[in-house]
Amino acid sequence: QVQLVESGGGLVQPGGSLRLSCIASGSFSSINVMGWYRQAPGKQRELVATITGSGTPNYADSVKGRFTISRDNAKNTVYLQMNSLKPEDTAVYFCNADFRRYYSVSWYSAWGQGTQVTVSS
């Protein structure tokens, strides 16, 4: 199994920046797509950004130009640099990873526990 641990959330003023990190650990043979999702109170979980194993990013329209996703495959870590934060970015941010178990050809999905990001003055 894969365990994902997020860090870096907190309270920030509008226009500020935060950097989220997510480290994957456990028993797996490989990790493919990693990504960030968020869920605001009373709303469904939504995609923020994903990145493939080769480094190709994909962003939700609402964060394009403000957020940057990156990864360090050697450290099994994915990052989300969030700039020009807005109050509507307030949510719990969840890390996600698609991984393959040893001796398996199937892909599985793992989720972290989430980290709170609050944008408020």
Short mmCIF file of C-alpha atoms in Angstrom, two decimals:
data_model
loop_
_atom_site.label_atom_id
_atom_site.label_comp_id
_atom_site.label_asym_id
_atom_site.label_seq_id
_atom_site.Cartn_x
_atom_site.Cartn_y
_atom_site.Cartn_z
CA GLN A 1 0.00 0.00 0.00
CA VAL A 2 0.93 3.66 -0.36
CA GLN A 3 0.72 6.25 2.36
CA LEU A 4 0.54 9.91 1.35
CA VAL A 5 1.36 12.62 3.86
CA GLU A 6 0.66 16.25 3.01
CA SER A 7 2.21 19.28 4.65
CA GLY A 8 2.47 23.02 4.13
CA GLY A 9 -1.09 24.18 4.62
CA GLY A 10 -2.04 27.10 6.81
CA LEU A 11 -3.55 30.56 7.00
CA VAL A 12 -2.44 33.16 4.48
CA GLN A 13 -3.67 36.59 3.44
CA PRO A 14 -5.13 37.18 -0.03
CA GLY A 15 -2.33 37.60 -2.53
CA GLY A 16 0.01 35.48 -0.46
CA SER A 17 1.74 32.19 -1.23
CA LEU A 18 1.95 28.70 0.18
CA ARG A 19 3.81 25.59 -0.87
CA LEU A 20 2.26 22.18 -0.28
CA SER A 21 4.25 18.97 -0.20
CA CYS A 22 3.13 15.36 -0.36
CA ILE A 23 5.43 12.41 0.30
CA ALA A 24 4.54 8.89 -0.76
CA SER A 25 5.81 5.95 1.24
CA GLY A 26 5.06 2.26 1.58
CA SER A 27 5.28 -0.74 -0.67
CA PHE A 28 4.82 -0.09 -4.36
CA SER A 29 6.70 -0.75 -7.55
CA SER A 30 5.96 2.54 -9.27
CA ILE A 31 3.94 5.73 -9.11
CA ASN A 32 2.46 7.30 -12.20
CA VAL A 33 0.23 10.36 -12.02
CA MET A 34 0.31 12.41 -8.83
CA GLY A 35 -1.99 15.28 -8.15
CA TRP A 36 -3.74 17.71 -5.88
CA TYR A 37 -7.46 18.02 -5.32
CA ARG A 38 -9.39 20.29 -2.99
CA GLN A 39 -12.71 20.32 -1.22
CA ALA A 40 -14.33 23.44 0.16
CA PRO A 41 -17.13 23.25 2.76
CA GLY A 42 -20.38 22.17 1.16
CA LYS A 43 -18.75 21.48 -2.19
CA GLN A 44 -17.54 18.42 -4.05
CA ARG A 45 -13.88 17.53 -4.27
CA GLU A 46 -12.36 19.05 -7.40
CA LEU A 47 -9.18 18.72 -9.40
CA VAL A 48 -6.52 21.35 -8.82
CA ALA A 49 -3.55 19.98 -10.74
CA THR A 50 -1.95 16.70 -11.79
CA ILE A 51 1.46 15.76 -13.08
CA THR A 52 2.53 12.64 -14.94
CA GLY A 53 5.58 10.58 -14.12
CA SER A 54 7.44 12.30 -16.96
CA GLY A 55 6.53 15.74 -15.64
CA THR A 56 3.62 16.84 -17.81
CA PRO A 57 1.30 19.08 -15.77
CA ASN A 58 -2.42 19.67 -16.03
CA TYR A 59 -4.28 22.46 -14.22
CA ALA A 60 -7.82 23.44 -13.45
CA ASP A 61 -8.73 26.68 -15.22
CA SER A 62 -9.28 28.40 -11.88
CA VAL A 63 -5.62 28.03 -10.87
CA LYS A 64 -3.79 28.37 -14.18
CA GLY A 65 -1.09 31.00 -13.99
CA ARG A 66 -1.15 31.04 -10.19
CA PHE A 67 -0.33 27.47 -9.12
CA THR A 68 2.59 25.30 -10.19
CA ILE A 69 2.78 21.56 -9.67
CA SER A 70 6.10 19.74 -9.65
CA ARG A 71 7.53 16.44 -8.47
CA ASP A 72 10.74 14.80 -7.38
CA ASN A 73 10.57 11.17 -8.47
CA ALA A 74 13.67 10.25 -6.48
CA LYS A 75 11.90 11.39 -3.31
CA ASN A 76 8.40 10.22 -4.31
CA THR A 77 7.24 13.75 -3.59
CA VAL A 78 4.84 16.11 -5.31
CA TYR A 79 4.66 19.83 -4.65
CA LEU A 80 2.10 22.54 -5.24
CA GLN A 81 3.34 26.11 -5.28
CA MET A 82 0.37 28.41 -4.80
CA ASN A 83 0.78 32.11 -5.53
CA SER A 84 -1.67 35.01 -5.66
CA LEU A 85 -4.01 33.13 -3.38
CA LYS A 86 -7.66 34.14 -3.24
CA PRO A 87 -10.30 33.55 -0.57
CA GLU A 88 -12.00 31.12 -2.96
CA ASP A 89 -8.91 28.92 -2.79
CA THR A 90 -9.82 28.11 0.80
CA ALA A 91 -10.31 24.36 1.08
CA VAL A 92 -8.83 21.13 2.31
CA TYR A 93 -6.20 20.07 -0.19
CA PHE A 94 -5.73 16.35 -0.81
CA CYS A 95 -2.82 14.59 -2.44
CA ASN A 96 -3.51 11.70 -4.81
CA ALA A 97 -1.24 9.14 -6.44
CA ASP A 98 -1.75 6.31 -8.90
CA PHE A 99 0.54 3.45 -7.99
CA ARG A 100 1.29 -0.11 -8.97
CA ARG A 101 1.87 -2.87 -6.46
CA TYR A 102 4.68 -5.36 -6.82
CA TYR A 103 3.85 -8.29 -9.10
CA SER A 104 0.71 -6.53 -10.32
CA VAL A 105 -0.19 -4.93 -13.63
CA SER A 106 -3.12 -3.02 -12.13
CA TRP A 107 -3.04 0.60 -11.06
CA TYR A 108 -4.46 1.72 -7.74
CA SER A 109 -5.26 5.13 -6.31
CA ALA A 110 -4.24 6.46 -2.90
CA TRP A 111 -5.30 9.59 -1.06
CA GLY A 112 -3.73 11.60 1.69
CA GLN A 113 -5.55 12.88 4.78
CA GLY A 114 -5.63 16.44 3.53
CA THR A 115 -4.18 19.76 4.66
CA GLN A 116 -6.21 22.89 5.33
CA VAL A 117 -5.53 26.03 3.32
CA THR A 118 -7.30 29.17 4.49
CA VAL A 119 -7.02 32.44 2.59
CA SER A 120 -8.35 35.30 4.66
CA SER A 121 -7.46 38.77 5.82
#
